[in-house]
PDB file of C-alpha atoms in Angstrom:
ATOM      1  CA  GLN A   1     -15.552  -1.867 -12.077  1.00 84.00           C
ATOM      2  CA  VAL A   2     -12.563  -2.330  -9.756  1.00 90.00           C
ATOM      3  CA  GLN A   3     -13.217  -2.424  -6.141  1.00 95.00           C
ATOM      4  CA  LEU A   4     -10.598  -2.432  -3.455  1.00 96.00           C
ATOM      5  CA  THR A   5     -11.324  -3.473   0.227  1.00 97.00           C
ATOM      6  CA  GLU A   6      -8.633  -3.048   2.878  1.00 98.00           C
ATOM      7  CA  SER A   7      -8.469  -4.920   6.085  1.00 97.00           C
ATOM      8  CA  GLY A   8      -6.039  -5.683   8.858  1.00 98.00           C
ATOM      9  CA  GLY A   9      -5.649  -2.393  10.574  1.00 97.00           C
ATOM     10  CA  GLY A  10      -5.764  -1.951  14.172  1.00 98.00           C
ATOM     11  CA  SER A  11      -3.893  -0.761  17.356  1.00 98.00           C
ATOM     12  CA  VAL A  12      -0.353  -2.046  18.232  1.00 98.00           C
ATOM     13  CA  GLN A  13       2.456  -1.004  20.367  1.00 98.00           C
ATOM     14  CA  ALA A  14       5.597   0.434  18.964  1.00 98.00           C
ATOM     15  CA  GLY A  15       7.891  -2.356  17.754  1.00 98.00           C
ATOM     16  CA  GLY A  16       4.978  -4.555  16.909  1.00 98.00           C
ATOM     17  CA  SER A  17       3.784  -5.775  13.553  1.00 98.00           C
ATOM     18  CA  LEU A  18       0.639  -5.699  11.410  1.00 98.00           C
ATOM     19  CA  ARG A  19      -0.342  -7.153   8.095  1.00 98.00           C
ATOM     20  CA  LEU A  20      -2.720  -5.177   5.804  1.00 98.00           C
ATOM     21  CA  SER A  21      -4.596  -6.805   3.022  1.00 98.00           C
ATOM     22  CA  CYS A  22      -6.495  -5.390   0.097  1.00 97.00           C
ATOM     23  CA  LEU A  23      -8.977  -7.607  -1.674  1.00 96.00           C
ATOM     24  CA  VAL A  24      -9.308  -6.783  -5.303  1.00 94.00           C
ATOM     25  CA  SER A  25     -12.526  -7.351  -7.142  1.00 91.00           C
ATOM     26  CA  GLY A  26     -13.386  -6.641 -10.846  1.00 85.00           C
ATOM     27  CA  ARG A  27      -9.762  -7.121 -11.947  1.00 77.00           C
ATOM     28  CA  THR A  28      -7.049  -9.744 -11.249  1.00 75.00           C
ATOM     29  CA  VAL A  29      -4.226  -8.579  -9.128  1.00 69.00           C
ATOM     30  CA  ARG A  30      -1.778 -10.499 -11.218  1.00 74.00           C
ATOM     31  CA  SER A  31       0.489  -7.802 -12.876  1.00 80.00           C
ATOM     32  CA  TYR A  32      -0.099  -4.122 -12.921  1.00 88.00           C
ATOM     33  CA  CYS A  33       0.788  -1.206 -10.726  1.00 95.00           C
ATOM     34  CA  MET A  34      -0.544  -1.158  -7.183  1.00 96.00           C
ATOM     35  CA  GLY A  35       0.363   0.623  -4.136  1.00 98.00           C
ATOM     36  CA  TRP A  36      -0.300   1.503  -0.479  1.00 98.00           C
ATOM     37  CA  PHE A  37      -0.609   5.021   0.619  1.00 98.00           C
ATOM     38  CA  ARG A  38      -1.247   6.592   4.063  1.00 98.00           C
ATOM     39  CA  GLN A  39      -2.569   9.861   5.437  1.00 98.00           C
ATOM     40  CA  ALA A  40      -2.055  11.000   8.977  1.00 97.00           C
ATOM     41  CA  PRO A  41      -4.345  13.762  10.551  1.00 92.00           C
ATOM     42  CA  GLY A  42      -3.277  17.133   9.272  1.00 95.00           C
ATOM     43  CA  LYS A  43      -0.837  15.657   6.693  1.00 97.00           C
ATOM     44  CA  GLU A  44      -0.869  15.137   2.965  1.00 97.00           C
ATOM     45  CA  ARG A  45      -1.373  11.666   1.688  1.00 97.00           C
ATOM     46  CA  GLU A  46       2.023   9.844   1.071  1.00 98.00           C
ATOM     47  CA  GLY A  47       3.098   6.797  -0.914  1.00 98.00           C
ATOM     48  CA  VAL A  48       4.288   3.963   1.297  1.00 98.00           C
ATOM     49  CA  ALA A  49       5.069   1.052  -1.073  1.00 98.00           C
ATOM     50  CA  SER A  50       4.256   0.116  -4.579  1.00 98.00           C
ATOM     51  CA  ILE A  51       4.480  -3.030  -6.737  1.00 97.00           C
ATOM     52  CA  ASP A  52       4.587  -2.403 -10.445  1.00 95.00           C
ATOM     53  CA  GLY A  53       3.511  -4.388 -13.477  1.00 92.00           C
ATOM     54  CA  ASP A  54       6.835  -6.124 -13.666  1.00 93.00           C
ATOM     55  CA  ASP A  55       6.834  -6.759  -9.985  1.00 93.00           C
ATOM     56  CA  SER A  56       9.437  -4.218  -9.350  1.00 96.00           C
ATOM     57  CA  THR A  57       8.925  -2.532  -5.844  1.00 97.00           C
ATOM     58  CA  THR A  58       9.357   0.839  -4.387  1.00 98.00           C
ATOM     59  CA  TYR A  59       9.372   1.961  -0.753  1.00 98.00           C
ATOM     60  CA  ALA A  60       9.277   5.261   0.903  1.00 98.00           C
ATOM     61  CA  ASP A  61      12.615   5.844   2.756  1.00 98.00           C
ATOM     62  CA  SER A  62      10.747   6.081   6.091  1.00 98.00           C
ATOM     63  CA  VAL A  63       9.556   2.428   5.750  1.00 98.00           C
ATOM     64  CA  LYS A  64      12.417   0.766   3.911  1.00 98.00           C
ATOM     65  CA  GLY A  65      13.628  -2.401   5.716  1.00 98.00           C
ATOM     66  CA  ARG A  66      10.399  -2.555   7.769  1.00 98.00           C
ATOM     67  CA  PHE A  67       7.554  -2.838   5.331  1.00 98.00           C
ATOM     68  CA  THR A  68       7.129  -5.490   2.531  1.00 98.00           C
ATOM     69  CA  ILE A  69       4.570  -5.155  -0.280  1.00 98.00           C
ATOM     70  CA  LEU A  70       3.342  -8.585  -1.712  1.00 96.00           C
ATOM     71  CA  ARG A  71       0.887  -9.831  -4.293  1.00 94.00           C
ATOM     72  CA  ASP A  72      -1.036 -12.894  -3.398  1.00 92.00           C
ATOM     73  CA  LYS A  73      -2.188 -13.988  -6.822  1.00 88.00           C
ATOM     74  CA  ALA A  74      -4.111 -16.967  -5.575  1.00 90.00           C
ATOM     75  CA  LYS A  75      -6.234 -14.861  -3.207  1.00 91.00           C
ATOM     76  CA  ASN A  76      -6.273 -11.790  -5.516  1.00 92.00           C
ATOM     77  CA  THR A  77      -5.048  -9.534  -2.722  1.00 95.00           C
ATOM     78  CA  LEU A  78      -2.368  -7.041  -2.111  1.00 96.00           C
ATOM     79  CA  ASN A  79      -0.592  -7.167   1.147  1.00 98.00           C
ATOM     80  CA  LEU A  80       1.606  -4.958   3.146  1.00 98.00           C
ATOM     81  CA  GLU A  81       3.602  -6.560   6.039  1.00 98.00           C
ATOM     82  CA  MET A  82       4.650  -3.935   8.507  1.00 98.00           C
ATOM     83  CA  ASN A  83       7.187  -4.603  11.081  1.00 98.00           C
ATOM     84  CA  SER A  84       8.932  -2.634  13.723  1.00 98.00           C
ATOM     85  CA  LEU A  85       6.283   0.004  13.695  1.00 98.00           C
ATOM     86  CA  LYS A  86       6.701   3.337  15.027  1.00 98.00           C
ATOM     87  CA  SER A  87       4.394   6.010  16.320  1.00 97.00           C
ATOM     88  CA  GLU A  88       4.905   7.966  13.228  1.00 97.00           C
ATOM     89  CA  ASP A  89       3.405   5.115  11.173  1.00 98.00           C
ATOM     90  CA  THR A  90       0.010   5.981  12.702  1.00 98.00           C
ATOM     91  CA  ALA A  91      -2.255   6.805   9.815  1.00 98.00           C
ATOM     92  CA  MET A  92      -5.150   5.830   7.607  1.00 98.00           C
ATOM     93  CA  TYR A  93      -3.882   3.317   5.008  1.00 98.00           C
ATOM     94  CA  TYR A  94      -5.120   3.108   1.592  1.00 98.00           C
ATOM     95  CA  CYS A  95      -4.815   0.604  -1.191  1.00 98.00           C
ATOM     96  CA  ALA A  96      -4.754   1.791  -4.720  1.00 97.00           C
ATOM     97  CA  ALA A  97      -4.660   0.316  -8.295  1.00 95.00           C
ATOM     98  CA  GLY A  98      -3.057   2.089 -11.240  1.00 94.00           C
ATOM     99  CA  PRO A  99      -2.121   1.401 -14.792  1.00 93.00           C
ATOM    100  CA  ASP A 100      -0.456  -1.594 -16.167  1.00 92.00           C
ATOM    101  CA  TYR A 101       2.923   0.066 -15.431  1.00 94.00           C
ATOM    102  CA  CYS A 102       3.788   3.166 -13.481  1.00 95.00           C
ATOM    103  CA  GLY A 103       7.468   3.411 -13.901  1.00 93.00           C
ATOM    104  CA  TYR A 104      10.079   4.051 -11.239  1.00 93.00           C
ATOM    105  CA  PHE A 105       9.384   7.744 -10.737  1.00 93.00           C
ATOM    106  CA  LYS A 106       5.694   7.462 -10.530  1.00 95.00           C
ATOM    107  CA  ARG A 107       5.141   4.396  -8.274  1.00 96.00           C
ATOM    108  CA  LEU A 108       4.597   6.443  -5.246  1.00 96.00           C
ATOM    109  CA  ASP A 109       2.737   9.299  -6.984  1.00 96.00           C
ATOM    110  CA  ASP A 110      -0.997   9.159  -6.139  1.00 95.00           C
ATOM    111  CA  ASP A 111      -1.891  10.868  -9.403  1.00 96.00           C
ATOM    112  CA  GLU A 112      -1.058   7.509 -11.222  1.00 96.00           C
ATOM    113  CA  TYR A 113      -3.747   5.640  -9.443  1.00 97.00           C
ATOM    114  CA  GLY A 114      -7.384   5.627 -10.480  1.00 95.00           C
ATOM    115  CA  TYR A 115      -8.842   3.316  -7.975  1.00 96.00           C
ATOM    116  CA  TRP A 116      -8.726   3.546  -4.199  1.00 97.00           C
ATOM    117  CA  GLY A 117     -10.097   1.504  -1.189  1.00 98.00           C
ATOM    118  CA  GLN A 118     -11.831   3.173   1.814  1.00 97.00           C
ATOM    119  CA  GLY A 119      -8.936   2.848   4.012  1.00 98.00           C
ATOM    120  CA  THR A 120      -8.094   1.085   7.175  1.00 98.00           C
ATOM    121  CA  GLN A 121      -6.787   2.744  10.333  1.00 98.00           C
ATOM    122  CA  VAL A 122      -3.343   1.794  11.856  1.00 98.00           C
ATOM    123  CA  THR A 123      -2.572   3.373  15.320  1.00 98.00           C
ATOM    124  CA  VAL A 124       0.894   2.640  16.881  1.00 98.00           C
ATOM    125  CA  SER A 125       1.318   3.632  20.486  1.00 97.00           C
ATOM    126  CA  SER A 126       4.710   4.333  22.081  1.00 90.00           C
TER     127      SER A 126
END
């Protein structure tokens, strides 16, 4: 059974940085489709960043150039480095694990992911 546990959320001022981590148990993080999603109050869940089975990455336009998704194979974690944070980045952030390969058009599609963490809150104040 795959279990995902997020950490690293918190409150930060606009322009600041946070690093989210997702500890994976029950499966190696080595090479399959994983992603970060977020959901703000009153909004639908949206894909933020994904790293596929071949280590190709995809980012939502709203975070390109500011967020970086990384696998730490030694620690079996999936990380999300978030810089230049904006108030509109405020949301609950979720880690998700999918199939061996999602493909370019499906990487930010939450229907592709079968395993989800409980989420970690990120609050950015302006």
